[in-house]
PDB file of C-alpha atoms in Angstrom:
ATOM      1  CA  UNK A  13     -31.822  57.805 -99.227  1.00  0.00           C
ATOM      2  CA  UNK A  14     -29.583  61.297-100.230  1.00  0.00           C
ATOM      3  CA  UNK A  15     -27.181  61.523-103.075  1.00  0.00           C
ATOM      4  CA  UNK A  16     -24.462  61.424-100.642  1.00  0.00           C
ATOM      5  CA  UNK A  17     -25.491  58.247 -99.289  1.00  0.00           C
ATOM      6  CA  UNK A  18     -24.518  57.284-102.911  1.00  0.00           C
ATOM      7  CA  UNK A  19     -21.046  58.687-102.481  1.00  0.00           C
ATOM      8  CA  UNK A  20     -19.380  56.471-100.267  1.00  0.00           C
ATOM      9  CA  UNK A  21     -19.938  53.149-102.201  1.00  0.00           C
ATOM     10  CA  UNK A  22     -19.452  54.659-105.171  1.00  0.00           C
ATOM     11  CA  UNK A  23     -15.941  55.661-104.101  1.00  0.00           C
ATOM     12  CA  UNK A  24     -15.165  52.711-102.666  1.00  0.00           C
ATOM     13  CA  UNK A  25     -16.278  51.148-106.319  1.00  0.00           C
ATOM     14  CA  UNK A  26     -13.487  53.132-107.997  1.00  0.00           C
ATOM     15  CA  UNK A  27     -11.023  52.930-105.641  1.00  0.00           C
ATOM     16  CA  UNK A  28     -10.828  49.436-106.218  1.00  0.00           C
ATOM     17  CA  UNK A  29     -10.138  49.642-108.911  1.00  0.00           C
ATOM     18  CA  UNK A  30      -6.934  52.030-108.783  1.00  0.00           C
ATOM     19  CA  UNK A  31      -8.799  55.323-108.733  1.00  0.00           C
ATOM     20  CA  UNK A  32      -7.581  58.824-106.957  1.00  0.00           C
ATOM     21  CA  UNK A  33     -11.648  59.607-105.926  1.00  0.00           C
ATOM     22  CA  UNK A  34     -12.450  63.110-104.447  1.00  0.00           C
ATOM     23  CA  UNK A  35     -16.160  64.279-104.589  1.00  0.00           C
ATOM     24  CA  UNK A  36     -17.711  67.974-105.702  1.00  0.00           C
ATOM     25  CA  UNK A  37     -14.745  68.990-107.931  1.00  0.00           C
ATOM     26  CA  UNK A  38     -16.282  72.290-109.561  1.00  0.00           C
ATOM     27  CA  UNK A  39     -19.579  71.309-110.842  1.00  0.00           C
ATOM     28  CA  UNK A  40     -19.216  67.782-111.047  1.00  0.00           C
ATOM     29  CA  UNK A  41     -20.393  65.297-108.490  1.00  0.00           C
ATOM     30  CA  UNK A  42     -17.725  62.681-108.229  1.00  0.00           C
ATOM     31  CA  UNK A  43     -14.377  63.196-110.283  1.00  0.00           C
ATOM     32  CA  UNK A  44     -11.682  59.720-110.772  1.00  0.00           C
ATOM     33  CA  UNK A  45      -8.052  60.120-111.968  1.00  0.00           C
ATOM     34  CA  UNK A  46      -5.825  57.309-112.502  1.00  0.00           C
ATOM     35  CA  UNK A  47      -2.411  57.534-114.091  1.00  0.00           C
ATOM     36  CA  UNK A  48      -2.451  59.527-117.302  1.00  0.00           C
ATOM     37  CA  UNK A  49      -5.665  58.510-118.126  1.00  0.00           C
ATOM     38  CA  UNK A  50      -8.109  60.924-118.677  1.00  0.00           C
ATOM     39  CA  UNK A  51     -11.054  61.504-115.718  1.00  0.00           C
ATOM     40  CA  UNK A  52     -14.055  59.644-115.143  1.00  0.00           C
ATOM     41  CA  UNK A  53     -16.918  61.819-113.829  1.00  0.00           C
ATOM     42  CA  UNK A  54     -19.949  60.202-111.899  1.00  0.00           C
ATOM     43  CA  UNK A  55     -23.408  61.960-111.483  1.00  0.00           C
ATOM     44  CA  UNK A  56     -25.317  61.398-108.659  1.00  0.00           C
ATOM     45  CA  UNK A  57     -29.263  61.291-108.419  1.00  0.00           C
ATOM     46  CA  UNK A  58     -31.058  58.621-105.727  1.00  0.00           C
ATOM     47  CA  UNK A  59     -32.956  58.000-108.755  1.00  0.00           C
ATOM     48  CA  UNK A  60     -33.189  58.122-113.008  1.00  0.00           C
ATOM     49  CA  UNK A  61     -34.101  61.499-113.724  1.00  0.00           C
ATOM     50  CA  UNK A  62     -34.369  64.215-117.172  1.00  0.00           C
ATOM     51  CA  UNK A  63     -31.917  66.107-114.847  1.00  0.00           C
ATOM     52  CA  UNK A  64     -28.984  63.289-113.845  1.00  0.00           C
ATOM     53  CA  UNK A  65     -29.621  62.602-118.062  1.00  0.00           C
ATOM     54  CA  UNK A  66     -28.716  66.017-118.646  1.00  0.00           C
ATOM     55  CA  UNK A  67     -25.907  66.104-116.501  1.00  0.00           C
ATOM     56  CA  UNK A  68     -24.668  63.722-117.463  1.00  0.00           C
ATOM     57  CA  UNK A  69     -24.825  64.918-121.575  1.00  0.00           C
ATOM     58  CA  UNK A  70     -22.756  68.252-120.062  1.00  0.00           C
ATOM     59  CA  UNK A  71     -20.224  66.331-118.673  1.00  0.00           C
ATOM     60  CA  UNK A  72     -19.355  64.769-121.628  1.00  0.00           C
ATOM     61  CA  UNK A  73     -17.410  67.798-122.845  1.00  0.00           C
ATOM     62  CA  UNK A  74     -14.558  67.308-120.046  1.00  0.00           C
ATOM     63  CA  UNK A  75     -14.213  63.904-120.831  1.00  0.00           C
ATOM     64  CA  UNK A  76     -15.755  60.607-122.627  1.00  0.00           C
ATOM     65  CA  UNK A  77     -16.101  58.370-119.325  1.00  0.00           C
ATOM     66  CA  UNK A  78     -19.350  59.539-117.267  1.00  0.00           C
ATOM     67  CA  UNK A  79     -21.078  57.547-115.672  1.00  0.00           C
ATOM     68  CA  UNK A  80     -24.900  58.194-113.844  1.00  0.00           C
ATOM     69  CA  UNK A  81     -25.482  56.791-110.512  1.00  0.00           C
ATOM     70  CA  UNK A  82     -28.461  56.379-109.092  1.00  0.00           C
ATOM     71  CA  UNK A  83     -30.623  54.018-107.127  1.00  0.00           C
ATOM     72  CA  UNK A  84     -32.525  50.701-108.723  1.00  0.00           C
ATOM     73  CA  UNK A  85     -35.202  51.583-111.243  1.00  0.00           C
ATOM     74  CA  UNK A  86     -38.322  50.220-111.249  1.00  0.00           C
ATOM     75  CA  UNK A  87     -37.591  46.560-113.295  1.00  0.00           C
ATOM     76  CA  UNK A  88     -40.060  47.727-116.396  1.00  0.00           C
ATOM     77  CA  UNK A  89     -38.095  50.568-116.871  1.00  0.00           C
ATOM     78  CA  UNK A  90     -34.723  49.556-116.383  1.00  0.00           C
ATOM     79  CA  UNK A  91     -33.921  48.122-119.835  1.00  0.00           C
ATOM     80  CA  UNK A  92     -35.663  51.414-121.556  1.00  0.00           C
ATOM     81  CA  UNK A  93     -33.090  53.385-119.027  1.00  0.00           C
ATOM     82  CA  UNK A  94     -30.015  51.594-120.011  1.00  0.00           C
ATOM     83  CA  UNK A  95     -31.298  51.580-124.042  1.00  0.00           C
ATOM     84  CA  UNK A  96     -31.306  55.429-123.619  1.00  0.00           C
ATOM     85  CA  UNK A  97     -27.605  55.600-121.215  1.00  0.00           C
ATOM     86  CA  UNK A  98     -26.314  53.677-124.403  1.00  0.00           C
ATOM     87  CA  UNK A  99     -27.115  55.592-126.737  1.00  0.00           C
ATOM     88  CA  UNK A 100     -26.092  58.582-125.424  1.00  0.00           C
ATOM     89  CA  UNK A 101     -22.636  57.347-124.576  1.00  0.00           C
ATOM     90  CA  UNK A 102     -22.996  57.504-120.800  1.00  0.00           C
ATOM     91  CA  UNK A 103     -22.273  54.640-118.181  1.00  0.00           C
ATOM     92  CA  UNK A 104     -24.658  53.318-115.592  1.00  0.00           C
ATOM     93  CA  UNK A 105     -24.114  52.311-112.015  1.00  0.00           C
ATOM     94  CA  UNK A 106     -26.848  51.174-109.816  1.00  0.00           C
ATOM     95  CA  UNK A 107     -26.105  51.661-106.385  1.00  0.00           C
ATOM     96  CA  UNK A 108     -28.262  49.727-103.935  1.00  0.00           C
ATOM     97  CA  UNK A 109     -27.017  50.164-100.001  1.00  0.00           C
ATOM     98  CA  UNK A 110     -23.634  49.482-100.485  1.00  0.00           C
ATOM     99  CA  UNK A 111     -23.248  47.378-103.689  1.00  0.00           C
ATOM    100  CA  UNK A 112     -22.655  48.946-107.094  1.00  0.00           C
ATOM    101  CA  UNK A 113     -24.073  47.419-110.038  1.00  0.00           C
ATOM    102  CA  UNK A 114     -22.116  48.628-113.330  1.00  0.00           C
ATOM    103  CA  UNK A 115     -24.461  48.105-115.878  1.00  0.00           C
ATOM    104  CA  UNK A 116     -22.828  49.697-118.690  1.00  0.00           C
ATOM    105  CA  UNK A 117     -19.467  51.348-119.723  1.00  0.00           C
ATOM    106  CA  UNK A 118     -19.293  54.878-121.117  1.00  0.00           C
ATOM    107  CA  UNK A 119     -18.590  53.907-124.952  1.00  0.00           C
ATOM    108  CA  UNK A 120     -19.514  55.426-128.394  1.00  0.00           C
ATOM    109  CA  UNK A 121     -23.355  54.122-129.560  1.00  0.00           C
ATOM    110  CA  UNK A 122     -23.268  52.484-132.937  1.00  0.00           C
ATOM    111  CA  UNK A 123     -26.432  51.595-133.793  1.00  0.00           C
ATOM    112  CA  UNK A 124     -27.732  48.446-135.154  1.00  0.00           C
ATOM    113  CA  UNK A 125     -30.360  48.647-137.873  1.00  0.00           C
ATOM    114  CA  UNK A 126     -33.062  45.903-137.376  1.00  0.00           C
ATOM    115  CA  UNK A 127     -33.686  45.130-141.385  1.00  0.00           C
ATOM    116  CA  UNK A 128     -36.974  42.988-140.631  1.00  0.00           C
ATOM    117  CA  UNK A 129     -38.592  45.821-138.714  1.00  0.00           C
ATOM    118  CA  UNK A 130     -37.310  48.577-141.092  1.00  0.00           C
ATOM    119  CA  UNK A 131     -39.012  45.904-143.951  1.00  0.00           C
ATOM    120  CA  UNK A 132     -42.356  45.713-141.678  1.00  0.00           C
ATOM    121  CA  UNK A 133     -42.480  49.523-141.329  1.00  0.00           C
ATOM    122  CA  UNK A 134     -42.666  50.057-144.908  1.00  0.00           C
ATOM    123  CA  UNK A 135     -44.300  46.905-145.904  1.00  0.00           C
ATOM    124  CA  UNK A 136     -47.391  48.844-143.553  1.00  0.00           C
ATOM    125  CA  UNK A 137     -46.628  52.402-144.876  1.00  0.00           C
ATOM    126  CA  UNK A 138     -47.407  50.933-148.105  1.00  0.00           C
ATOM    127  CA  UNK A 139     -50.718  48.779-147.605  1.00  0.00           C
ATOM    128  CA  UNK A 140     -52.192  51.110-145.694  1.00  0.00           C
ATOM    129  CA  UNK A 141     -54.675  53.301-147.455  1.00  0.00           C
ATOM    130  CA  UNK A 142     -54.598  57.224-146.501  1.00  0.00           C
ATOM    131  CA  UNK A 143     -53.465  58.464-143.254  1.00  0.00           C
ATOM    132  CA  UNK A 144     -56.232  57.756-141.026  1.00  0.00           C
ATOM    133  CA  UNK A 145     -54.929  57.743-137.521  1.00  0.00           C
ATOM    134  CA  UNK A 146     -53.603  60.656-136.114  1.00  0.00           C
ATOM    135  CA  UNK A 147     -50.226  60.548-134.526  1.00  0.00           C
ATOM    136  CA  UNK A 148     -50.713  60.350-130.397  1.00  0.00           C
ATOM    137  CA  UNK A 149     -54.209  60.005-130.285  1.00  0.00           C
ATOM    138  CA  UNK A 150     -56.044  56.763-128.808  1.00  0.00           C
ATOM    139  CA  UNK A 151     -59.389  57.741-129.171  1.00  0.00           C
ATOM    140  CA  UNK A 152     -59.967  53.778-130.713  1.00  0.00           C
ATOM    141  CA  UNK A 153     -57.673  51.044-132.397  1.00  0.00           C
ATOM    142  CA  UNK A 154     -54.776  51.863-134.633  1.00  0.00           C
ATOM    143  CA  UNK A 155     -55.859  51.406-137.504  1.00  0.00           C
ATOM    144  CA  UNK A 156     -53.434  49.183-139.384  1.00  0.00           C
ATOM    145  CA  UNK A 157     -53.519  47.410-142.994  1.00  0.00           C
ATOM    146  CA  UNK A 158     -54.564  44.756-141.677  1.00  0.00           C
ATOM    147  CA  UNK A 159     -57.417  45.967-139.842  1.00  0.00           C
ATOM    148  CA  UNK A 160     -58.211  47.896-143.300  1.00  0.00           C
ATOM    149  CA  UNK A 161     -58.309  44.375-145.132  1.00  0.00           C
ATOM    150  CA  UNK A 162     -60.704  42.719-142.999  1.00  0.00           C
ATOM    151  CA  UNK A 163     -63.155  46.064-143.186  1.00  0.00           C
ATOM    152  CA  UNK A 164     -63.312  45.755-146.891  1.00  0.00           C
ATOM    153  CA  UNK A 165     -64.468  42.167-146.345  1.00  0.00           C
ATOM    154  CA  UNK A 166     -66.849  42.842-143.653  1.00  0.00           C
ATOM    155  CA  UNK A 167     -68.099  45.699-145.521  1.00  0.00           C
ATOM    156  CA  UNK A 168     -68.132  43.457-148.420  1.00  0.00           C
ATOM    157  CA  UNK A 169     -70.419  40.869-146.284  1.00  0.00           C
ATOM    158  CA  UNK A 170     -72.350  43.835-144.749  1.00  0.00           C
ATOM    159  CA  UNK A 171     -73.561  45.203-147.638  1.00  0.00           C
ATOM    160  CA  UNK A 172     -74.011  41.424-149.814  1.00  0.00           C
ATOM    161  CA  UNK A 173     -74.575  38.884-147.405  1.00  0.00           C
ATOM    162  CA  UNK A 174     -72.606  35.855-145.987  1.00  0.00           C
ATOM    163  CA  UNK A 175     -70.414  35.259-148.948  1.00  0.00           C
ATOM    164  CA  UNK A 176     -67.078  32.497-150.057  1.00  0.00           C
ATOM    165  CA  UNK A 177     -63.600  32.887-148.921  1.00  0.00           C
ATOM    166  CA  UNK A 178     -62.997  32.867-152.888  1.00  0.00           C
ATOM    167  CA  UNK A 179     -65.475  35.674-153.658  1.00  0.00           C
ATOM    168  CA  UNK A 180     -64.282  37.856-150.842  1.00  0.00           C
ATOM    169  CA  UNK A 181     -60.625  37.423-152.467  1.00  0.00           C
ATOM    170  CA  UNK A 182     -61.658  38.624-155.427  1.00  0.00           C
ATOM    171  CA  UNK A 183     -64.465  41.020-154.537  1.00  0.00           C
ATOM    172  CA  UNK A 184     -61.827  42.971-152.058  1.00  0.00           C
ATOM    173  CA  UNK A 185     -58.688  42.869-153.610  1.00  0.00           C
ATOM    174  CA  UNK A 186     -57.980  41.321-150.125  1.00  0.00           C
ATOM    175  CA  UNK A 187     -55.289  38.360-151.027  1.00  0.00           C
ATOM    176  CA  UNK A 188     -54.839  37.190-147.132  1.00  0.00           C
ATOM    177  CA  UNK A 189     -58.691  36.774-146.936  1.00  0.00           C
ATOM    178  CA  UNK A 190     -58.461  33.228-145.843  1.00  0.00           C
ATOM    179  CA  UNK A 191     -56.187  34.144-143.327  1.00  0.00           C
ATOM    180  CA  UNK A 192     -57.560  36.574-141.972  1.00  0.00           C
ATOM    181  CA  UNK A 193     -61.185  34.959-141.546  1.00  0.00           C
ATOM    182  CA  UNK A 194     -59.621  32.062-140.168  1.00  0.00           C
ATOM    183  CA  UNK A 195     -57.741  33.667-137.661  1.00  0.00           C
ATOM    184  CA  UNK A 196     -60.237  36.086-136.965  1.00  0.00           C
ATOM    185  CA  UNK A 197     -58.066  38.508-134.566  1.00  0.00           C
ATOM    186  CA  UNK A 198     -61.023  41.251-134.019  1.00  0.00           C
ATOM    187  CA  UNK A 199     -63.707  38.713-133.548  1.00  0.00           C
ATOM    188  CA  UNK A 200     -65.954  39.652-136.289  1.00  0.00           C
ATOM    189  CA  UNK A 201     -66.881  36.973-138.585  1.00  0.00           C
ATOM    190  CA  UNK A 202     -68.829  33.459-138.188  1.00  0.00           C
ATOM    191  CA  UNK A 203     -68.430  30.360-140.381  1.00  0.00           C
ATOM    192  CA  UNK A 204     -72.240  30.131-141.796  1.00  0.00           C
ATOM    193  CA  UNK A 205     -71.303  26.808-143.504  1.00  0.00           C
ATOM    194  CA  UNK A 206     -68.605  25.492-145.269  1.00  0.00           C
ATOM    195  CA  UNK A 207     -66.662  27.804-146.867  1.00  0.00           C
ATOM    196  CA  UNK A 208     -68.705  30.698-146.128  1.00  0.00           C
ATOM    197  CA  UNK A 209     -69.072  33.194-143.501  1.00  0.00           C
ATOM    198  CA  UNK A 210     -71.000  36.040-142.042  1.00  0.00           C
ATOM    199  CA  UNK A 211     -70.436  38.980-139.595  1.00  0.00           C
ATOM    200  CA  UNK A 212     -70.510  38.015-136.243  1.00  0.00           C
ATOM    201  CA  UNK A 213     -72.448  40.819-133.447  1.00  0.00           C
ATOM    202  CA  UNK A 214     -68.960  42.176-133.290  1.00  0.00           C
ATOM    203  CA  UNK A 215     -68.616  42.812-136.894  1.00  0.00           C
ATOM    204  CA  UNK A 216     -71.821  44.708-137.122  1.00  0.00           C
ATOM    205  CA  UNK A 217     -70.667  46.788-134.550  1.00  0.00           C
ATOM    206  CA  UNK A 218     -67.366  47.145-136.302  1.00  0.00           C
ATOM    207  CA  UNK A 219     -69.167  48.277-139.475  1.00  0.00           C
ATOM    208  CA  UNK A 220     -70.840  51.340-137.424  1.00  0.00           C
ATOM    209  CA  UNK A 221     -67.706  52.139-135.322  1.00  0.00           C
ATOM    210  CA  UNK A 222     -65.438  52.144-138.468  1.00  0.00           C
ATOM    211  CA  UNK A 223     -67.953  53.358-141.039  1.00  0.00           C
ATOM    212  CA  UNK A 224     -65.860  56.603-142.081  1.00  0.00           C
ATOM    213  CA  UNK A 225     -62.711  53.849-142.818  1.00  0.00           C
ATOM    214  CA  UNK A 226     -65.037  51.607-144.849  1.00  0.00           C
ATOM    215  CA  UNK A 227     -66.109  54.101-146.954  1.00  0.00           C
ATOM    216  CA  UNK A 228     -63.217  55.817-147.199  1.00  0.00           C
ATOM    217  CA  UNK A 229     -61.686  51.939-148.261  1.00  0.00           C
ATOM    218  CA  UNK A 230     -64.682  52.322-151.359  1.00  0.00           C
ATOM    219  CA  UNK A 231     -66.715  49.153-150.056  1.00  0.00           C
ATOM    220  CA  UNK A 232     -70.103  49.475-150.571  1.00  0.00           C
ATOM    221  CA  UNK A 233     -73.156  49.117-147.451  1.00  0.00           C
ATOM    222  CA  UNK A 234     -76.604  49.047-147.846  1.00  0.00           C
TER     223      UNK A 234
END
């Protein structure tokens, strides 16, 4: 497929809809006038690209309607595409053969502010202790408070022994220890008995893998 196999059902698209269509009006790929309304300008790419998203931005200083056209994303990426069009003010048309697909209009972004995850991100800024991932590495699992709370407790075991859900608690400053040993999301702790529990072969390993966070954390190993 060519751009200008995009053309024709594109203009058909608009014409429909009462639009005066003529293609490659100075540097724009598809130009729409109807009435006294002002132009809508349409970008053409057979597919999403940095440059169609670029265009598209440049266009935006003749007038607020632009759209992209382009041929179907792949289906993982087509929400992430249409997140960014939105954001960015810029309407999306998905041209496959000869059906267009509006997705979106060209329209100003207000964003919405998720409080929950703005309260999670800080919540974790907070309980985590230092900085000890660096940004765009992964080298080996974010470290997250979480994971931080359950290597003071099987540091705390490592270095002591199989020891109570109670003791761990208070020996760790770790408040979610039941939780955490009950749910056991990394796999490294057993139930020795009742009540009590030890490091699994996974939580040994953990121990050596993480030992520069443990001791960083202040929990002791013999």
């Amino acid at each position: 497929m060519a751009e200008s196999d995009l053309y024709p059902p594109v203009k058909r698209f608009l014409e429909a809809q009462g639009y005066a269509v003529k293609g490659e009006v100075r540097e724009c790929d598809v130009v729409a006038v109807r009435g006294d309304e002002a132009p809508v300008i349409v970008e053409l790419k057979t597919g999403f690209s940095l440059q169609l998203l670029l265009q598209g931005v440049d266009r935006q200083a003749m007038t607020d309607a632009v759209y992209l056209a382009f041929g179907p994303p792949k289906r993982r990426q087509r929400s992430d595409i249409l997140k960014l069009c939105k954001r960015l003010g810029l309407g999306v048309l998905v041209v496959t053969g000869d059906f267009v697909e509006p997705l979106a209009d060209p329209e100003p972004y207000q964003p919405r502010r998720n409080a929950r995850r703005t309260t999670m991100l800080l919540k974790e800024f907070a309980h985590r202790v230092g900085d000890p991932n660096t940004g765009g590495t992964t080298r080996r699992p974010r470290m997250t408070a979480y994971r931080q709370d359950a290597l003071r407790m099987a540091g705390f075991i490592g270095a002591n022994g199989p020891a109570k859900v109670a003791v761990l608690r208070i020996e760790t400053g770790v408040s979610r220890a039941a939780g955490i040993l009950q749910n056991d999301v990394y796999g490294w702790f057993m139930r020795e008995s009742r009540g009590i529990y030890t490091l699994s072969p996974k939580g040994i390993g953990a121990l050596t893998t993480y030992q520069d966070v443990v001791s960083g954390l202040g929990v002791a190993r013999s």
